[in-house]
PDB file of C-alpha atoms and ligand atoms in Angstrom:
ATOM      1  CA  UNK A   1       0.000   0.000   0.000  1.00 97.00           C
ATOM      2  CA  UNK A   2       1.097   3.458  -0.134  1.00 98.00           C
ATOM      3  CA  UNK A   3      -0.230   7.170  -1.517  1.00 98.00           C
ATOM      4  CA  UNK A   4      -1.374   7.839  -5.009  1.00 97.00           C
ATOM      5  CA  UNK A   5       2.013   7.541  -7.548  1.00 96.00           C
ATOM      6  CA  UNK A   6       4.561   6.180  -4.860  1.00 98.00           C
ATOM      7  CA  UNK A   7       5.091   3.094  -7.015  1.00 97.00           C
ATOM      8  CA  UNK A   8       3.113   0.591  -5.813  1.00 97.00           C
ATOM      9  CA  UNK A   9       2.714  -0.727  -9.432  1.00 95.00           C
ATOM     10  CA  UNK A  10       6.001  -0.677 -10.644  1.00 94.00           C
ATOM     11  CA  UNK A  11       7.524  -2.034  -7.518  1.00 96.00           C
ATOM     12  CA  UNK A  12       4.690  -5.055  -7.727  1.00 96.00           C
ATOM     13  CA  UNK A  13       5.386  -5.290 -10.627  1.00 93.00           C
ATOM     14  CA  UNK A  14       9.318  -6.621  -9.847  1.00 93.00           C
ATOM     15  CA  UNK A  15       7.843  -8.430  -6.779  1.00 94.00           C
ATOM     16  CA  UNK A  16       5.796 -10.394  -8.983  1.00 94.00           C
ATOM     17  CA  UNK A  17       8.874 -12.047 -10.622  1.00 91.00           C
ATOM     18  CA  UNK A  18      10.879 -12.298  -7.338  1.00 91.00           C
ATOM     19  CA  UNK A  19       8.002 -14.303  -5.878  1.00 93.00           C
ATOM     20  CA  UNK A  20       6.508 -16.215  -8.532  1.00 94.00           C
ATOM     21  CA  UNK A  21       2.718 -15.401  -7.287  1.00 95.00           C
ATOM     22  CA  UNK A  22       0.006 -12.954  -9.624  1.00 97.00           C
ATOM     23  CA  UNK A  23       0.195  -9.198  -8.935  1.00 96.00           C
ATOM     24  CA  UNK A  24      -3.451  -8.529  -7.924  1.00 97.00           C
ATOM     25  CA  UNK A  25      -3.795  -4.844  -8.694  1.00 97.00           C
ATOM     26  CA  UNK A  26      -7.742  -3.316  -8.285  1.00 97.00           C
ATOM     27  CA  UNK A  27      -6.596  -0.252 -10.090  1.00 96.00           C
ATOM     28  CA  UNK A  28      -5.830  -2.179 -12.950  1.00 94.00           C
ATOM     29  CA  UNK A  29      -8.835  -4.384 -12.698  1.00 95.00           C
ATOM     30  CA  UNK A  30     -11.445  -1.438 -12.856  1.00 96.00           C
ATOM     31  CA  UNK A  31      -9.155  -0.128 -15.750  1.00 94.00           C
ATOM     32  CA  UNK A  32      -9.461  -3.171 -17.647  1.00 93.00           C
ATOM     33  CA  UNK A  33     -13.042  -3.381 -17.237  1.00 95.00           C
ATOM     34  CA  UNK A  34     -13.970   0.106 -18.219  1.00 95.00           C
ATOM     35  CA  UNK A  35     -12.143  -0.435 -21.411  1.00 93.00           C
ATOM     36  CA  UNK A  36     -14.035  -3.095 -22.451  1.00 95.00           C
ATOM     37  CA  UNK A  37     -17.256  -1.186 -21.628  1.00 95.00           C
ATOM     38  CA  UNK A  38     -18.398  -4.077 -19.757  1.00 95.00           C
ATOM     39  CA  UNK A  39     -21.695  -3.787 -16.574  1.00 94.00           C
ATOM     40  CA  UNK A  40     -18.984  -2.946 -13.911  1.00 94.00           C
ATOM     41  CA  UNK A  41     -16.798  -0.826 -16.169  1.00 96.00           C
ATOM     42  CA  UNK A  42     -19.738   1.270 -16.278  1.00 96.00           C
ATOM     43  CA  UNK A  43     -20.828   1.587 -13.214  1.00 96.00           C
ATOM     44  CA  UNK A  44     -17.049   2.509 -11.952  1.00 97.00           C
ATOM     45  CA  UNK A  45     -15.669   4.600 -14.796  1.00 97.00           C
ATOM     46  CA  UNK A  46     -17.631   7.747 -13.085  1.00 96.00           C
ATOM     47  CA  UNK A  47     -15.310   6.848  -9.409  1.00 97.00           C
ATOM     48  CA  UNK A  48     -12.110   6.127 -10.564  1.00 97.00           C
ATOM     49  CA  UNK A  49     -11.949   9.304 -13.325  1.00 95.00           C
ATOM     50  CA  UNK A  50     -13.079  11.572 -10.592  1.00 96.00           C
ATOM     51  CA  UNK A  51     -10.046   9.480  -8.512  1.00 96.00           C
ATOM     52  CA  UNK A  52     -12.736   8.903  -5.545  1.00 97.00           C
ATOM     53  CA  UNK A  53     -13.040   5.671  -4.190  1.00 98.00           C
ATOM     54  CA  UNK A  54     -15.528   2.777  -5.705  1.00 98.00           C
ATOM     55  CA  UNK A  55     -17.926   1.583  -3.460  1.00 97.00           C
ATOM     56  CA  UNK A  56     -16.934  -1.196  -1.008  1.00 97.00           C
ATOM     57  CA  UNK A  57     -19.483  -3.934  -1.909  1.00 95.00           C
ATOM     58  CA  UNK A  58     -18.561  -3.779  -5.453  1.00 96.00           C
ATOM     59  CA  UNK A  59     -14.682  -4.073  -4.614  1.00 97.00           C
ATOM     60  CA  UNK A  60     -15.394  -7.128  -2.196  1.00 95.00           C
ATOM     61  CA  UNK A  61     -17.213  -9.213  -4.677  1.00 94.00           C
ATOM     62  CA  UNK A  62     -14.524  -8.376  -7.171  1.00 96.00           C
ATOM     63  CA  UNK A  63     -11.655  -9.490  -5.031  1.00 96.00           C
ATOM     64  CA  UNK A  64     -13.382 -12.067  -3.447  1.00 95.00           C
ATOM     65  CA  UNK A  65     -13.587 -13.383  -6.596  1.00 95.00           C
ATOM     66  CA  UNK A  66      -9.838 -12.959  -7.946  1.00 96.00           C
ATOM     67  CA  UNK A  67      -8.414 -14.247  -4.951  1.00 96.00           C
ATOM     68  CA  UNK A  68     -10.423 -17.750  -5.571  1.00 94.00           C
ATOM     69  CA  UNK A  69      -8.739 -18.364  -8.718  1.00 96.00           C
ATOM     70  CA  UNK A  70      -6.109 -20.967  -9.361  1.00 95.00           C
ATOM     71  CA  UNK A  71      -3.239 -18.845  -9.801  1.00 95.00           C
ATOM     72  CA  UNK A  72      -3.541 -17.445  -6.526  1.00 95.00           C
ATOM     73  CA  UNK A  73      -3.167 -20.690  -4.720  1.00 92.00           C
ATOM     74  CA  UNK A  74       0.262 -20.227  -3.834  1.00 91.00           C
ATOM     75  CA  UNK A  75       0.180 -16.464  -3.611  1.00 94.00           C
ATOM     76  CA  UNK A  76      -0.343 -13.052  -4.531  1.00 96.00           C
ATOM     77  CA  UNK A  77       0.652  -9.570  -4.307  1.00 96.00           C
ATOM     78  CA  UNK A  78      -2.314  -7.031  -3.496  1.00 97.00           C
ATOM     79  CA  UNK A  79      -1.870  -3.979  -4.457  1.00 97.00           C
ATOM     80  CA  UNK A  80      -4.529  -0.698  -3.970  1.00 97.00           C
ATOM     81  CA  UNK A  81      -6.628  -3.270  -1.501  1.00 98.00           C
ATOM     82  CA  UNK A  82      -7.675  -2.829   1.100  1.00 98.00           C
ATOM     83  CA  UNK A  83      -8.321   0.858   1.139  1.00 98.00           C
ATOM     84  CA  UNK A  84     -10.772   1.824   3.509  1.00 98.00           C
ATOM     85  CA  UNK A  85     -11.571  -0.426   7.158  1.00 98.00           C
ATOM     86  CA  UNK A  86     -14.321  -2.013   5.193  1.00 98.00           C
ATOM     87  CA  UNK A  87     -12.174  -3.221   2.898  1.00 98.00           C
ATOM     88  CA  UNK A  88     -10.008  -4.767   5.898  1.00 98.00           C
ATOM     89  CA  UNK A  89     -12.932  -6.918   7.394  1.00 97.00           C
ATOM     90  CA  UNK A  90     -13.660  -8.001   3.942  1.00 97.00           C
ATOM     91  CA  UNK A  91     -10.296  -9.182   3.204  1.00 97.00           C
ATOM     92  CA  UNK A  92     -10.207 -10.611   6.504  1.00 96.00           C
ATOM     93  CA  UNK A  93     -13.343 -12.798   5.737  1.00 96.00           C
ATOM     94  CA  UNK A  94     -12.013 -13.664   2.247  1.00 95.00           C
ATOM     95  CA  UNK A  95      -8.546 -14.860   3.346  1.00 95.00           C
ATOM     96  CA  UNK A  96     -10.591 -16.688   6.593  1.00 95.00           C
ATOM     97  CA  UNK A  97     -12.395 -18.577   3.996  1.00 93.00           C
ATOM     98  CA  UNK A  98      -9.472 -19.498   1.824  1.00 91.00           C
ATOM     99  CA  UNK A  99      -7.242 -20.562   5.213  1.00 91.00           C
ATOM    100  CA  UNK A 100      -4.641 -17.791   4.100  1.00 90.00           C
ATOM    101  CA  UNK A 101      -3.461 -15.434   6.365  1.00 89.00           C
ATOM    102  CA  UNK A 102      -1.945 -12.041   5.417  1.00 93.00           C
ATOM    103  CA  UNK A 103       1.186 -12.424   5.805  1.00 90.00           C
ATOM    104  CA  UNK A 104       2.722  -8.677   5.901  1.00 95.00           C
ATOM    105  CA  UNK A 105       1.645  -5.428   4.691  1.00 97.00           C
ATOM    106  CA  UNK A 106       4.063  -3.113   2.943  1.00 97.00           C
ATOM    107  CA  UNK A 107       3.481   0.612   2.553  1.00 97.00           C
ATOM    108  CA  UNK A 108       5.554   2.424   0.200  1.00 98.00           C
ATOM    109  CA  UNK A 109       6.115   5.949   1.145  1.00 98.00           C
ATOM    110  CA  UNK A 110       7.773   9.131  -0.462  1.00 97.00           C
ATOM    111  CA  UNK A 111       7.434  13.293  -0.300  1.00 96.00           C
ATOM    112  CA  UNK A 112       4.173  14.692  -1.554  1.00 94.00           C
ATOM    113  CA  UNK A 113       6.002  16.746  -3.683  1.00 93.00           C
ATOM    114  CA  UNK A 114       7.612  13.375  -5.113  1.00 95.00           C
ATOM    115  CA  UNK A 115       4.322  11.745  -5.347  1.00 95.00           C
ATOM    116  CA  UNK A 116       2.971  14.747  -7.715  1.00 93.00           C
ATOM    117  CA  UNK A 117       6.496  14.795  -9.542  1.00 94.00           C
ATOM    118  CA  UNK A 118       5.466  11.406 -10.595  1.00 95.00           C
ATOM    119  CA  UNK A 119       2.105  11.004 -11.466  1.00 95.00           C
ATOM    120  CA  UNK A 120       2.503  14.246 -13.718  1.00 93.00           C
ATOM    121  CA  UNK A 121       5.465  12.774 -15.845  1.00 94.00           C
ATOM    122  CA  UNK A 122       3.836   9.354 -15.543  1.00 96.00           C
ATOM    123  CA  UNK A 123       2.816   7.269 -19.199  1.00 96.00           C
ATOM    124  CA  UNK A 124       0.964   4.105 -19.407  1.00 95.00           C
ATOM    125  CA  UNK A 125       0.303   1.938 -22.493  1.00 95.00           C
ATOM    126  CA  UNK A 126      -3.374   1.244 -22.767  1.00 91.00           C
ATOM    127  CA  UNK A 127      -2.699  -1.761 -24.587  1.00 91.00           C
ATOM    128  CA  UNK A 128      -0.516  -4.082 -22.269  1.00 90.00           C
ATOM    129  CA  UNK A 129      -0.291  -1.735 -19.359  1.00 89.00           C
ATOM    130  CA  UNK A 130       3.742  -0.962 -19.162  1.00 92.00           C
ATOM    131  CA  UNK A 131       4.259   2.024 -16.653  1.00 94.00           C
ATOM    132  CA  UNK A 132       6.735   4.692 -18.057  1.00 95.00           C
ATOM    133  CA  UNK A 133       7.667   7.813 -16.544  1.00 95.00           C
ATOM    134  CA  UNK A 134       9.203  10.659 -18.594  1.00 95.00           C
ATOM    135  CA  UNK A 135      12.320  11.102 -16.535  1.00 93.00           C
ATOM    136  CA  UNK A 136      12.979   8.725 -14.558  1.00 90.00           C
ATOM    137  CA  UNK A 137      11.990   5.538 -16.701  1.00 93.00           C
ATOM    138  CA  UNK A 138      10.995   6.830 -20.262  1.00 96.00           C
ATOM    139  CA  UNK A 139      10.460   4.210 -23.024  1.00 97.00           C
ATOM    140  CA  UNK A 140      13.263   4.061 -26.112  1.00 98.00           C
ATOM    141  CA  UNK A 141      10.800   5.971 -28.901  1.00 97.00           C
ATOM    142  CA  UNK A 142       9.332   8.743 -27.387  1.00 96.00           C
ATOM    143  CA  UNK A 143       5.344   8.286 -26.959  1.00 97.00           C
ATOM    144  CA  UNK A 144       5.844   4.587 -27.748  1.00 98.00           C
ATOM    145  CA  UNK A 145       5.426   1.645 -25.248  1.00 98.00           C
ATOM    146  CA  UNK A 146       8.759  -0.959 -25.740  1.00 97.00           C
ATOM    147  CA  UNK A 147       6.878  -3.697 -24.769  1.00 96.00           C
ATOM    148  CA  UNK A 148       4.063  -3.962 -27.555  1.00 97.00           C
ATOM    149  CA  UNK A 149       4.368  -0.368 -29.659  1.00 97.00           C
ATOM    150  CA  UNK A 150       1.132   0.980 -28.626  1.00 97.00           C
ATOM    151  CA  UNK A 151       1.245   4.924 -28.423  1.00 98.00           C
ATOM    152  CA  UNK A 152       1.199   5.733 -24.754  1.00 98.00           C
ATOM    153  CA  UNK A 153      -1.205   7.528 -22.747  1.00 96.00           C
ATOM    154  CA  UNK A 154      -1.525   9.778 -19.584  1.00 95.00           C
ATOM    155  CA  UNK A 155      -4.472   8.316 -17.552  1.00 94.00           C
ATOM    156  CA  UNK A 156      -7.230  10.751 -16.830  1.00 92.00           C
ATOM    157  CA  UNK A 157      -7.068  10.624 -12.947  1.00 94.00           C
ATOM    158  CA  UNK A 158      -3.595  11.975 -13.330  1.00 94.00           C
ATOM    159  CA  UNK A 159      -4.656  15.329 -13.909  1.00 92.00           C
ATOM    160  CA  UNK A 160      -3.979  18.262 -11.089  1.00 90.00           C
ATOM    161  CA  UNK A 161      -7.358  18.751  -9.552  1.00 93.00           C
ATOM    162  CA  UNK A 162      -7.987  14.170  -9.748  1.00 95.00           C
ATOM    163  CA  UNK A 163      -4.011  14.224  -8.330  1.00 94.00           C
ATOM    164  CA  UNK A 164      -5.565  16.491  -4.829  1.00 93.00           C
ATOM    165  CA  UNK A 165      -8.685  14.505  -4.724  1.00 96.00           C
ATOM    166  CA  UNK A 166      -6.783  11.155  -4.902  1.00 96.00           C
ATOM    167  CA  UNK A 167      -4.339  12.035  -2.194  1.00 96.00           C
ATOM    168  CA  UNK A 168      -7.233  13.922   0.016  1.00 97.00           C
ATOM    169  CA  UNK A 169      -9.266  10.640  -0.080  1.00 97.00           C
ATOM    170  CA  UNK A 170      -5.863   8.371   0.729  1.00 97.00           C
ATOM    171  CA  UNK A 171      -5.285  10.815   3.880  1.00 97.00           C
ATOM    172  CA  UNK A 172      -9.196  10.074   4.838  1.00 98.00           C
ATOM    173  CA  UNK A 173      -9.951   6.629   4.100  1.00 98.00           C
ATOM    174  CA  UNK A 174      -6.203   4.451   3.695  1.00 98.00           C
ATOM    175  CA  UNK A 175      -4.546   5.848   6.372  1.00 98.00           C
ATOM    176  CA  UNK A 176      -6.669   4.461   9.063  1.00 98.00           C
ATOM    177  CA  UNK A 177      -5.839   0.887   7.270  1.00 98.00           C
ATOM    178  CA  UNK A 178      -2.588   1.339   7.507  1.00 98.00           C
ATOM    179  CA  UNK A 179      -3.091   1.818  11.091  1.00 97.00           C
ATOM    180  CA  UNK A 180      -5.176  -1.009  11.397  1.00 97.00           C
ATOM    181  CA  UNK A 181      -2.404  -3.003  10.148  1.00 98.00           C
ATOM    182  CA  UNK A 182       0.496  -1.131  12.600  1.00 97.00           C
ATOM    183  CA  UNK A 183      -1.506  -1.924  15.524  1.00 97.00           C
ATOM    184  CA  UNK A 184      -1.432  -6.139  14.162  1.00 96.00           C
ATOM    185  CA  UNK A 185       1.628  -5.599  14.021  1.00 96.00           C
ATOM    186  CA  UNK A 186       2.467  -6.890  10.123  1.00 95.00           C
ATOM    187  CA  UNK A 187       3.086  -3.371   8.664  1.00 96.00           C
ATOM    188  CA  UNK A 188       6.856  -2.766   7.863  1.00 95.00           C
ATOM    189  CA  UNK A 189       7.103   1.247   6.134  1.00 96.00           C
ATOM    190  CA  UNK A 190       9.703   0.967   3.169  1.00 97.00           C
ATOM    191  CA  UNK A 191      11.125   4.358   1.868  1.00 98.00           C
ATOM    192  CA  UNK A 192       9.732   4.637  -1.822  1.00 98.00           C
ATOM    193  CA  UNK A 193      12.442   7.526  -2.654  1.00 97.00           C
ATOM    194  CA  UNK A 194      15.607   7.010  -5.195  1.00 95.00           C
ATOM    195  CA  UNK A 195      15.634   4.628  -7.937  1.00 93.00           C
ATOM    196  CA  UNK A 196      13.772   1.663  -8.511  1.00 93.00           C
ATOM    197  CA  UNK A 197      16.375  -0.613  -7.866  1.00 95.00           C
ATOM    198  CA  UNK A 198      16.992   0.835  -4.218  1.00 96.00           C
ATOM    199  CA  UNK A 199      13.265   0.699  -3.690  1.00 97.00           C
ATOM    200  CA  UNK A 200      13.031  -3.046  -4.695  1.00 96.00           C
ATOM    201  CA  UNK A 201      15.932  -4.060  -2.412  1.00 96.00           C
ATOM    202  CA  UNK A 202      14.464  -2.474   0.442  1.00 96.00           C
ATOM    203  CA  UNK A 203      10.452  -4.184  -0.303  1.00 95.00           C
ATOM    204  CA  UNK A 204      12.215  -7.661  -1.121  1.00 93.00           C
ATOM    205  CA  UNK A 205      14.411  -7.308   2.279  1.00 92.00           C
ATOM    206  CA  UNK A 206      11.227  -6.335   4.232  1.00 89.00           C
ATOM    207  CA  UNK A 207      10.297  -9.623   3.148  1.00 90.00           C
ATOM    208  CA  UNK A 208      12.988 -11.216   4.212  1.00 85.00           C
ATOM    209  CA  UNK A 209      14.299 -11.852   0.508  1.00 84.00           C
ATOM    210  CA  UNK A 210      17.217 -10.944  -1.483  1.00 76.00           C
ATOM    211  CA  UNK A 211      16.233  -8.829  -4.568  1.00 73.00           C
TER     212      UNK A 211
HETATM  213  P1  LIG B   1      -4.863   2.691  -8.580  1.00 64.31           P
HETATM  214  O1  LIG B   1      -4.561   2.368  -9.973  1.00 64.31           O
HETATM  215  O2  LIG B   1      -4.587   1.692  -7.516  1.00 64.31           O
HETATM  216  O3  LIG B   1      -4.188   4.096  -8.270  1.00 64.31           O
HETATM  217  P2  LIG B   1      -3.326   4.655  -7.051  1.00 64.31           P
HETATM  218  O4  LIG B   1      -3.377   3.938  -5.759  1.00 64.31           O
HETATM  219  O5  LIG B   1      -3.705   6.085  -7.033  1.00 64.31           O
HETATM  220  O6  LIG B   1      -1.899   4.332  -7.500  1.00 64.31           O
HETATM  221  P3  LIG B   1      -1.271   4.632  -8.870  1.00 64.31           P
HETATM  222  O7  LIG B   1      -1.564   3.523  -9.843  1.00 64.31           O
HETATM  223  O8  LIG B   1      -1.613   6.030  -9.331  1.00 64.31           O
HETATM  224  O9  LIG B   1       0.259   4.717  -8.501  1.00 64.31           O
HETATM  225  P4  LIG B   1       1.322   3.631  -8.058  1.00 64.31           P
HETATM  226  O10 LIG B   1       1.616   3.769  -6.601  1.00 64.31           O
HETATM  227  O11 LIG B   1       0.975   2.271  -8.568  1.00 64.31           O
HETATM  228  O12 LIG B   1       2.566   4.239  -8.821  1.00 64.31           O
HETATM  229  P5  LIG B   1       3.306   3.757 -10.164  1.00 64.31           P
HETATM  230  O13 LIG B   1       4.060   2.498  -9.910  1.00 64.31           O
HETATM  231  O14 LIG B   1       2.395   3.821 -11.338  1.00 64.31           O
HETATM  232  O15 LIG B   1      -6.418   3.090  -8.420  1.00 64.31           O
HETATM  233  C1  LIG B   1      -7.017   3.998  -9.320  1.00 64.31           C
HETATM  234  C2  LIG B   1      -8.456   4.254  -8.888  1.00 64.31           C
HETATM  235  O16 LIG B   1      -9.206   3.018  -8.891  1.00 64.31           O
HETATM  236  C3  LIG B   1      -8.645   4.810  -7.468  1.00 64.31           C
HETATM  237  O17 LIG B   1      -8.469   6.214  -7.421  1.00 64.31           O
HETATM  238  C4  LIG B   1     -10.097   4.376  -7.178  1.00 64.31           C
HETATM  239  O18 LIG B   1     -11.020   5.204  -7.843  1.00 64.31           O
HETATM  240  C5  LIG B   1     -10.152   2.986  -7.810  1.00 64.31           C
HETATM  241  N1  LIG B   1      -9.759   1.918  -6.872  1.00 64.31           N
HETATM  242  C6  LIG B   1      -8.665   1.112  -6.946  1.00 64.31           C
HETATM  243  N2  LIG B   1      -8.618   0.261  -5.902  1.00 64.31           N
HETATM  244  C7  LIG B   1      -9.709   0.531  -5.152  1.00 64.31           C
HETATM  245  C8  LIG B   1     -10.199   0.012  -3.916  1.00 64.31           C
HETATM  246  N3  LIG B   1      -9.564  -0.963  -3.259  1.00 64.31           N
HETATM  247  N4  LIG B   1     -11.355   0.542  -3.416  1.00 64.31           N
HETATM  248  C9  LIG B   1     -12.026   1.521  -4.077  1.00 64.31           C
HETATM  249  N5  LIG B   1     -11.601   2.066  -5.235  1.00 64.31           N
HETATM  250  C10 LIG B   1     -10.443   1.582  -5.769  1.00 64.31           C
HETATM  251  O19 LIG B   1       4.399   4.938 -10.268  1.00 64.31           O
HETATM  252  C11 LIG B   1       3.985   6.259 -10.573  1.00 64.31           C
HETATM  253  C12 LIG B   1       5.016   6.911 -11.530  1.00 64.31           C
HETATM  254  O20 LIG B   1       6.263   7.068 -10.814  1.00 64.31           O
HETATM  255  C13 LIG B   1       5.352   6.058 -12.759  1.00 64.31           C
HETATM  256  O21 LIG B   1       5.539   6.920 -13.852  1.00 64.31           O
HETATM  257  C14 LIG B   1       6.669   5.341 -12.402  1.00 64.31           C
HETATM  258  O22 LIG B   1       7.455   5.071 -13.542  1.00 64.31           O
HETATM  259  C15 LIG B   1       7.323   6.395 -11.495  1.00 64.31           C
HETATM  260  N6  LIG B   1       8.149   5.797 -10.459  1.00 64.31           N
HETATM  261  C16 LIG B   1       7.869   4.706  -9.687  1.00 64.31           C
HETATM  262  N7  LIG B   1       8.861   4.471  -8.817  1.00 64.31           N
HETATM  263  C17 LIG B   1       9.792   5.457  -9.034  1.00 64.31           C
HETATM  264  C18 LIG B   1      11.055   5.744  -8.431  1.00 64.31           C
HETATM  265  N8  LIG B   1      11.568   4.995  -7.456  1.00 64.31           N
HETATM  266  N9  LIG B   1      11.723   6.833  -8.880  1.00 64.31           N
HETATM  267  C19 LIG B   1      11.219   7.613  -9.868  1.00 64.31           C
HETATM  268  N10 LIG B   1      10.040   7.389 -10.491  1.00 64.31           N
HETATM  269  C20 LIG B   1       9.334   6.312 -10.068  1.00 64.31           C
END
């Protein structure tokens, strides 16, 4: 977990390989579903552009239902869930079902001013999903994803005014999670500043792996 931009993605990303087990990311999830216009791609699109938060029931079926699938057996990396205490119990009754407990809860964190830096040079590819950034990670041809040569995008909730609504609703709603997960006792804060490689040393050693 962690604010709005801190690199949540890009770091799961890397963890994904490290550990083997799916990267379980809601963001992505609603994304993919309002792109192919489907029932809950509709009903979201309206939360996610206006970067509030989509309504808890809807978010518990849809994880309930990703973390019963066969890849996640073994595994998984969450990332963006749970966001609000809601969203805790839920996850809680999920994982009770399954027999899977959480095992620790990482939360990214880094300067607002960072945070901004980031999601206002950030590009995404709208056909595979690659995560660029224009300084610090751009892609080879300008505008053009490496991974599948779709021209690359910059999401609508990354906009100035979505930007202070996401980060006013993290403050509000994922903040108390995070302290919900302090008091457990599983929450280990990794500094999300420098480059990506520093960051990914410091999430796999919080795990207790090498990188
Ligand atoms: P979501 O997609 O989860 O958005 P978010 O939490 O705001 O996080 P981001 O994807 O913006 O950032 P990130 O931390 O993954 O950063 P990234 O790695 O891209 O959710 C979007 C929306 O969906 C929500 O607003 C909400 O409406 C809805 N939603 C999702 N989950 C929900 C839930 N559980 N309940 C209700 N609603 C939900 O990195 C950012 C940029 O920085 C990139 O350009 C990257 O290249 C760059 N970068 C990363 N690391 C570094 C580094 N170390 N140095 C320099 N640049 C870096």
């Amino acid at each position: 977990m962690g604010p709005p931009g801190v690199g949540k993605g890009t770091q799961a990303a890397r963890l994904k390989s490290l550990l083997g087990v799916p990267h379980v990311s809601t963001g992505d999830i609603l994304r993919a579903s309002m792109k192919e216009k489907s029932a809950l791609g509709n009903e979201v699109r309206g939360f996610v552009e206006s970067g509030r938060l989509v309504p808890d029931g809807l978010m518990g079926d849809l994880i309930a239902e990703r973390l019963q699938r066969d890849d996640a057996t073994a595994g998984f990396i969450l990332d963006g869930f749970p966001r609000t205490l809601e969203q805790v119990a839920t996850l809680d009754r999920v994982l009770g079902r399954l027999g899977r407990p959480l095992d620790k809860v990482l939360m990214l964190t880094a300067p607002e001013s960072e945070i901004v830096r980031r999601l206002a040079g950030r590009r995404t590819c709208p056909s595979c999903g690659a995560v660029y950034h224009l300084d610090s990670k751009p892609p080879a041809a300008a505008g053009i994803c490496d991974a599948c040569g779709a021209a690359l995008i910059q999401r609508p909730d990354d906009t100035e005014a979505v930007i202070r609504e996401r980060l006013r609703v993290y403050h509000a709603q994922t903040v108390p999670v995070a302290e919900a997960y302090r008091t457990k006792g599983i929450l280990a804060e990794v500094d999300g500043t420098g480059d990506l490689d520093a960051v990914a040393r410091r999430l796999a050693s919080g795990l207790g792996r090498a990188a």
